[in-house]
């Protein structure tokens, strides 16, 4: 009894304040009484009340229990023009908020409002600030035992941290600034706890091009080396792994990220301003991150999105009518499972699809499930409840055809989308998240429920840190118990929940403006057709089919949203690079030729500058004028061609001339299916036809020349013989008269001859 009397005597003031506060709240519900109790603040006071900016930089513990001490740190900044004196920072605790909408209303309210904001707790816990000059800030720390906060039933309580003081123009004390937050209060584990699933996305932007090296490993070429910044210590993806490894989460991974980082560990190249790719320098960073991730996912649930995280809404609204587009989803899903198991050595589920921001319509659902997924991760601001239930139903909703819509809670999922760099913003976001999670569990139903959080795909470092702080705040498990995404999809659905998929007209216009256009899918189809024609001539088609197949998935990636120019440039680069490869196999340009004679051979050369052999090619030559120049018995001829890598093969065709004159000849490569390959090469053959009569004349002339030569030879031989005979009949002693005698004899001979 003495102890009770002491306790009663020790706390009459808090008891009276508590009674008065509750009475005021009740009276405030009656407009007349409220007006009598609270008169409107003067304009000067209202203006002055916003002259101090109050920021809460930390709050611990985020969800206290009995016996804890609540510590709130922050800053106050005098934004007014007058110095504030005699000031103090005090804590205000309001009554438990009735529902989730009350939480949102309180969070959005600004400025101090008498009546709406409760009075301060015991002034003994206030922080005094004697003077706060204009444009000056000061830090503060409020330390209050939780049992002094007068918290009674379980629920979400509004906290207000305010600065009160005086100025020269306002000599009476008034509230000059306030910041509101929330205190979730459930010190003991609830008999009914909600299951909560937090999807932890490991997704990044597309960085790998279609280019590969000519070596056996086909070293990939990256657009840039910016991924390394996300992987190294303090980077976005490093924080996702470091913080996520100790949290009860479900990993949601884009397998393209795994392949990209894995490629970095094996050596990669990066485009440079000079044009020639340079060696990447972040191999060690990639190895460290991949090793940490592999350790982090052991024993955890892993959901693999289709390879490169395709933009399902863009496919549904603009790509499905372009032939071959939807056919890319099945290979993307198959590659997803293989990538996770190969790189991380853990099993992965591919039974989930995730449209952007969880926004769906019937066409998106159809596309999302076309590759075999039975669960579509959507959001409650897309599949909206009518409100008839009076509480938030479980995430799983059957929407027909064996498909389950897994509806993530919009408030929880978007809690950390803002700028979390500011410690005050992050603190408020974490407390609001925890408040909503508790309010969900306190809703009036005895049925166990399951909730899902699907945050933004690529949270920043500060957003990741805020997300992790919120999940840690739930870990004591007093009102939630953690579950993985597969369990959430398999949970018993609420029979009264909405299952009607919204129509196409309800799809958010802001999201529609970011979608890939029809022209993007047409360009992708053109590239695919080029690839199909190219790979049939290759001895090792996998060397182009695999990298270009992955690139096709990357061209459809969700990561291009909001970056239309970069996306278009990427698609153009892919197409141009592929065309460049196809042009490495070609007919070499040929100069004009002259065909002398009735028949001759014409050589045509095929060059292969690829590193692999090409086969199943047909080289066809065609005469534009078969009546003048024919190949064989008709106007064209063809031969099969096989050319080794980095070699040139010359093919010879027999040509027959039937008349003289120039003839245009076309040399063209074809695939085995008869489809033209590469550029046609044209050259001119000057045909010279020689008739039999001309040949006889020429032969006769040659015969006459031969006979004349023989006659001349015989004549010369007779003259030489006669001269030799005459020389042998002359005397041996020569005399001065020899010349006269000889002349005389000669004269006798000419006379005879004549």
Short mmCIF file of C-alpha atoms in Angstrom, two decimals, residues 185-470:
data_model
loop_
_atom_site.label_atom_id
_atom_site.label_comp_id
_atom_site.label_asym_id
_atom_site.label_seq_id
_atom_site.Cartn_x
_atom_site.Cartn_y
_atom_site.Cartn_z
CA UNK A 185 4.53 -0.27 -30.26
CA UNK A 186 4.03 -3.95 -29.71
CA UNK A 187 6.39 -5.01 -26.97
CA UNK A 188 5.27 -8.63 -26.93
CA UNK A 189 4.94 -11.07 -29.83
CA UNK A 190 1.41 -11.03 -31.20
CA UNK A 191 -0.70 -14.15 -31.18
CA UNK A 192 -1.42 -13.51 -34.84
CA UNK A 193 1.59 -12.53 -36.94
CA UNK A 194 1.56 -11.71 -40.63
CA UNK A 195 3.97 -13.33 -43.05
CA UNK A 196 6.10 -10.74 -44.81
CA UNK A 197 8.22 -11.34 -47.92
CA UNK A 198 10.87 -8.86 -49.01
CA UNK A 199 12.07 -9.22 -52.61
CA UNK A 200 15.73 -8.16 -52.80
CA UNK A 201 16.51 -7.23 -56.45
CA UNK A 202 19.95 -7.75 -57.96
CA UNK A 203 19.51 -5.98 -61.28
CA UNK A 204 21.63 -3.53 -63.23
CA UNK A 205 21.70 -1.90 -66.65
CA UNK A 206 22.87 -3.52 -69.89
CA UNK A 207 26.59 -3.13 -70.44
CA UNK A 208 27.76 -5.95 -72.72
CA UNK A 209 27.88 -5.36 -76.48
CA UNK A 210 27.57 -7.93 -79.24
CA UNK A 211 31.29 -7.64 -79.97
CA UNK A 212 33.62 -10.45 -79.00
CA UNK A 213 37.29 -11.13 -79.50
CA UNK A 214 38.65 -13.50 -82.10
CA UNK A 215 40.26 -15.68 -79.43
CA UNK A 216 38.84 -18.99 -78.30
CA UNK A 217 37.25 -17.42 -75.20
CA UNK A 218 35.52 -14.78 -77.33
CA UNK A 219 36.43 -12.02 -74.89
CA UNK A 220 33.37 -9.76 -74.54
CA UNK A 221 33.46 -6.01 -75.11
CA UNK A 222 31.67 -3.76 -72.60
CA UNK A 223 30.10 -0.37 -73.33
CA UNK A 224 32.05 1.05 -70.38
CA UNK A 225 33.57 -0.02 -67.07
CA UNK A 226 30.95 1.58 -64.83
CA UNK A 227 29.72 -1.75 -63.47
CA UNK A 228 32.95 -2.01 -61.49
CA UNK A 229 31.86 1.06 -59.50
CA UNK A 230 28.73 -0.77 -58.41
CA UNK A 231 30.67 -3.91 -57.48
CA UNK A 232 33.51 -2.46 -55.44
CA UNK A 233 33.33 -1.67 -51.73
CA UNK A 234 30.63 0.91 -51.02
CA UNK A 235 29.05 0.49 -54.46
CA UNK A 236 25.38 -0.16 -55.01
CA UNK A 237 25.58 -3.87 -55.81
CA UNK A 238 28.24 -4.45 -53.16
CA UNK A 239 25.90 -2.96 -50.57
CA UNK A 240 23.02 -5.11 -51.82
CA UNK A 241 25.08 -8.23 -51.16
CA UNK A 242 26.80 -7.10 -47.96
CA UNK A 243 23.58 -5.94 -46.31
CA UNK A 244 21.33 -8.61 -47.80
CA UNK A 245 23.37 -11.60 -46.69
CA UNK A 246 22.19 -11.30 -43.07
CA UNK A 247 18.55 -10.42 -43.84
CA UNK A 248 15.55 -12.74 -44.28
CA UNK A 249 14.90 -11.88 -47.94
CA UNK A 250 14.22 -13.51 -51.29
CA UNK A 251 16.89 -12.78 -53.88
CA UNK A 252 15.41 -11.68 -57.22
CA UNK A 253 18.21 -11.77 -59.78
CA UNK A 254 18.66 -10.82 -63.41
CA UNK A 255 20.87 -13.64 -64.77
CA UNK A 256 22.45 -11.25 -67.26
CA UNK A 257 24.13 -9.52 -64.31
CA UNK A 258 25.64 -12.85 -63.25
CA UNK A 259 26.91 -13.58 -66.77
CA UNK A 260 28.30 -10.06 -67.05
CA UNK A 261 30.22 -10.20 -63.78
CA UNK A 262 31.35 -13.74 -64.51
CA UNK A 263 32.72 -12.53 -67.86
CA UNK A 264 34.68 -9.85 -66.00
CA UNK A 265 36.36 -12.52 -63.91
CA UNK A 266 37.62 -14.24 -67.07
CA UNK A 267 38.90 -11.12 -68.76
CA UNK A 268 37.01 -8.49 -70.72
CA UNK A 269 37.56 -5.44 -72.88
CA UNK A 270 36.01 -1.97 -72.74
CA UNK A 271 35.25 0.46 -75.53
CA UNK A 272 37.52 3.47 -75.54
CA UNK A 273 37.23 6.93 -77.12
CA UNK A 274 39.94 5.92 -79.58
CA UNK A 275 37.73 3.19 -81.02
CA UNK A 276 39.86 0.17 -80.23
CA UNK A 277 38.69 -1.69 -77.10
CA UNK A 278 41.12 -1.73 -74.18
CA UNK A 279 41.60 -4.38 -71.54
CA UNK A 280 39.25 -4.17 -68.54
CA UNK A 281 40.95 -3.65 -65.18
CA UNK A 282 38.34 -4.77 -62.64
CA UNK A 283 38.72 -8.53 -62.71
CA UNK A 284 39.62 -8.75 -59.01
CA UNK A 285 36.64 -6.58 -58.04
CA UNK A 286 34.30 -8.86 -59.98
CA UNK A 287 35.80 -11.99 -58.42
CA UNK A 288 35.35 -10.62 -54.92
CA UNK A 289 31.73 -9.60 -55.50
CA UNK A 290 30.77 -12.89 -57.11
CA UNK A 291 32.37 -14.83 -54.28
CA UNK A 292 30.49 -12.76 -51.70
CA UNK A 293 27.20 -13.23 -53.54
CA UNK A 294 27.66 -16.98 -53.81
CA UNK A 295 28.17 -17.17 -50.05
CA UNK A 296 25.21 -14.87 -49.36
CA UNK A 297 22.62 -16.87 -51.33
CA UNK A 298 23.44 -20.23 -49.81
CA UNK A 299 20.32 -21.58 -48.11
CA UNK A 300 18.20 -18.67 -49.37
CA UNK A 301 15.44 -18.63 -51.97
CA UNK A 302 16.54 -17.32 -55.36
CA UNK A 303 14.15 -16.19 -58.07
CA UNK A 304 15.66 -15.76 -61.52
CA UNK A 305 13.97 -13.33 -63.89
CA UNK A 306 14.15 -14.06 -67.63
CA UNK A 307 17.62 -13.26 -69.01
CA UNK A 308 18.25 -9.48 -69.22
CA UNK A 309 14.96 -8.70 -67.43
CA UNK A 310 12.79 -8.12 -70.54
CA UNK A 311 10.31 -5.23 -70.51
CA UNK A 312 7.07 -7.20 -70.40
CA UNK A 313 4.82 -4.17 -70.80
CA UNK A 314 6.71 -2.99 -73.90
CA UNK A 315 6.49 -6.49 -75.33
CA UNK A 316 2.76 -6.64 -74.64
CA UNK A 317 1.93 -3.18 -75.97
CA UNK A 318 4.36 -2.83 -78.90
CA UNK A 319 6.29 -6.03 -79.53
CA UNK A 320 3.84 -8.90 -79.62
CA UNK A 321 2.66 -8.08 -83.15
CA UNK A 322 6.22 -8.09 -84.53
CA UNK A 323 6.91 -11.62 -85.68
CA UNK A 324 9.38 -13.62 -83.63
CA UNK A 325 9.44 -11.21 -80.68
CA UNK A 326 7.58 -13.27 -78.10
CA UNK A 327 9.60 -16.29 -79.14
CA UNK A 328 12.58 -14.74 -77.34
CA UNK A 329 11.01 -15.15 -73.89
CA UNK A 330 11.30 -18.93 -73.64
CA UNK A 331 15.06 -18.99 -74.39
CA UNK A 332 15.49 -16.09 -71.96
CA UNK A 333 13.78 -18.11 -69.23
CA UNK A 334 15.82 -21.23 -69.98
CA UNK A 335 19.06 -19.26 -69.82
CA UNK A 336 18.01 -17.76 -66.48
CA UNK A 337 17.93 -21.03 -64.58
CA UNK A 338 21.16 -22.21 -66.18
CA UNK A 339 22.97 -18.98 -65.31
CA UNK A 340 22.11 -19.05 -61.61
CA UNK A 341 22.99 -22.71 -61.23
CA UNK A 342 26.23 -22.35 -63.21
CA UNK A 343 27.54 -19.17 -61.59
CA UNK A 344 26.12 -19.35 -58.04
CA UNK A 345 25.70 -23.14 -57.71
CA UNK A 346 22.23 -22.86 -56.16
CA UNK A 347 18.80 -23.78 -57.54
CA UNK A 348 16.57 -20.98 -58.79
CA UNK A 349 12.87 -20.56 -59.46
CA UNK A 350 11.86 -19.19 -62.86
CA UNK A 351 8.15 -19.24 -62.08
CA UNK A 352 7.86 -15.47 -61.51
CA UNK A 353 7.57 -12.55 -63.90
CA UNK A 354 7.83 -8.93 -62.79
CA UNK A 355 6.33 -6.15 -64.93
CA UNK A 356 7.67 -2.64 -64.35
CA UNK A 357 6.35 -1.19 -61.06
CA UNK A 358 3.98 -4.14 -60.85
CA UNK A 359 1.58 -2.46 -63.29
CA UNK A 360 -0.50 -4.97 -65.25
CA UNK A 361 -3.28 -5.26 -67.78
CA UNK A 362 -4.60 -8.36 -69.60
CA UNK A 363 -2.01 -8.18 -72.40
CA UNK A 364 0.87 -7.87 -69.93
CA UNK A 365 -0.37 -10.88 -67.98
CA UNK A 366 -0.61 -12.91 -71.19
CA UNK A 367 2.94 -12.02 -72.21
CA UNK A 368 4.30 -12.49 -68.68
CA UNK A 369 3.02 -16.07 -68.57
CA UNK A 370 3.81 -16.97 -72.19
CA UNK A 371 7.21 -18.40 -71.27
CA UNK A 372 5.85 -20.67 -68.54
CA UNK A 373 5.74 -18.46 -65.44
CA UNK A 374 2.62 -18.98 -63.31
CA UNK A 375 3.14 -16.06 -60.91
CA UNK A 376 3.00 -12.39 -61.87
CA UNK A 377 4.46 -9.97 -59.34
CA UNK A 378 2.13 -6.96 -59.37
CA UNK A 379 1.31 -4.18 -56.88
CA UNK A 380 -1.74 -3.06 -54.92
CA UNK A 381 -1.94 0.27 -56.75
CA UNK A 382 -2.51 -1.72 -59.95
CA UNK A 383 -4.75 -4.51 -58.70
CA UNK A 384 -6.75 -2.17 -56.45
CA UNK A 385 -9.11 -3.36 -53.71
CA UNK A 386 -12.65 -2.04 -53.59
CA UNK A 387 -12.41 -1.53 -49.82
CA UNK A 388 -15.37 -3.78 -49.07
CA UNK A 389 -13.23 -6.13 -46.97
CA UNK A 390 -12.16 -3.51 -44.47
CA UNK A 391 -8.63 -4.91 -44.35
CA UNK A 392 -5.76 -5.66 -46.72
CA UNK A 393 -6.01 -9.21 -48.10
CA UNK A 394 -3.11 -11.60 -48.63
CA UNK A 395 -0.81 -11.11 -51.59
CA UNK A 396 -1.79 -14.21 -53.58
CA UNK A 397 -4.77 -13.74 -55.91
CA UNK A 398 -5.90 -16.27 -58.54
CA UNK A 399 -6.58 -14.35 -61.76
CA UNK A 400 -7.49 -17.23 -64.06
CA UNK A 401 -5.82 -19.71 -66.40
CA UNK A 402 -3.74 -21.09 -63.54
CA UNK A 403 -2.03 -17.74 -62.99
CA UNK A 404 -1.51 -16.18 -59.56
CA UNK A 405 -1.08 -12.45 -59.13
CA UNK A 406 1.29 -11.88 -56.22
CA UNK A 407 0.21 -8.41 -55.09
CA UNK A 408 2.95 -6.45 -53.36
CA UNK A 409 1.83 -3.75 -50.94
CA UNK A 410 2.28 -0.38 -52.64
CA UNK A 411 3.01 1.65 -49.47
CA UNK A 412 5.69 -0.76 -48.29
CA UNK A 413 7.15 -1.24 -51.77
CA UNK A 414 7.53 2.49 -52.50
CA UNK A 415 8.67 3.47 -49.00
CA UNK A 416 12.28 4.06 -50.04
CA UNK A 417 11.99 5.47 -53.55
CA UNK A 418 12.87 9.01 -52.54
CA UNK A 419 16.24 10.58 -51.86
CA UNK A 420 17.58 8.67 -48.87
CA UNK A 421 20.93 10.44 -48.80
CA UNK A 422 19.59 12.72 -46.11
CA UNK A 423 19.69 10.91 -42.80
CA UNK A 424 16.49 12.62 -41.71
CA UNK A 425 14.58 11.43 -44.76
CA UNK A 426 15.84 7.89 -44.29
CA UNK A 427 14.89 7.83 -40.61
CA UNK A 428 11.35 8.99 -41.34
CA UNK A 429 10.98 6.44 -44.16
CA UNK A 430 12.10 3.55 -41.95
CA UNK A 431 9.68 4.51 -39.16
CA UNK A 432 6.81 4.93 -41.61
CA UNK A 433 7.56 1.51 -43.12
CA UNK A 434 7.52 -0.15 -39.71
CA UNK A 435 4.33 1.71 -38.79
CA UNK A 436 2.55 0.43 -41.89
CA UNK A 437 3.71 -3.13 -41.29
CA UNK A 438 2.33 -3.08 -37.74
CA UNK A 439 -0.90 -1.44 -38.86
CA UNK A 440 -1.36 -4.22 -41.41
CA UNK A 441 -1.08 -6.87 -38.75
CA UNK A 442 -3.51 -5.03 -36.43
CA UNK A 443 -6.27 -4.90 -39.03
CA UNK A 444 -9.53 -6.53 -37.98
CA UNK A 445 -9.37 -10.11 -39.18
CA UNK A 446 -8.44 -13.34 -37.49
CA UNK A 447 -7.21 -14.95 -40.71
CA UNK A 448 -3.42 -15.23 -41.10
CA UNK A 449 -2.25 -13.12 -43.99
CA UNK A 450 0.81 -12.85 -46.22
CA UNK A 451 2.26 -9.59 -47.53
CA UNK A 452 4.96 -8.91 -50.11
CA UNK A 453 7.35 -6.00 -50.60
CA UNK A 454 8.67 -5.47 -54.14
CA UNK A 455 10.85 -2.33 -54.09
CA UNK A 456 12.34 -0.45 -57.03
CA UNK A 457 14.49 -2.56 -59.35
CA UNK A 458 17.77 -0.66 -58.93
CA UNK A 459 17.84 1.09 -55.55
CA UNK A 460 20.66 3.51 -54.84
CA UNK A 461 23.21 2.93 -52.10
CA UNK A 462 21.30 5.11 -49.61
CA UNK A 463 18.02 3.44 -50.54
CA UNK A 464 19.55 -0.01 -50.02
CA UNK A 465 20.80 1.03 -46.60
CA UNK A 466 17.35 2.33 -45.65
CA UNK A 467 15.70 -0.86 -46.88
CA UNK A 468 18.09 -2.94 -44.81
CA UNK A 469 17.39 -0.84 -41.70
CA UNK A 470 13.66 -1.41 -42.15
#
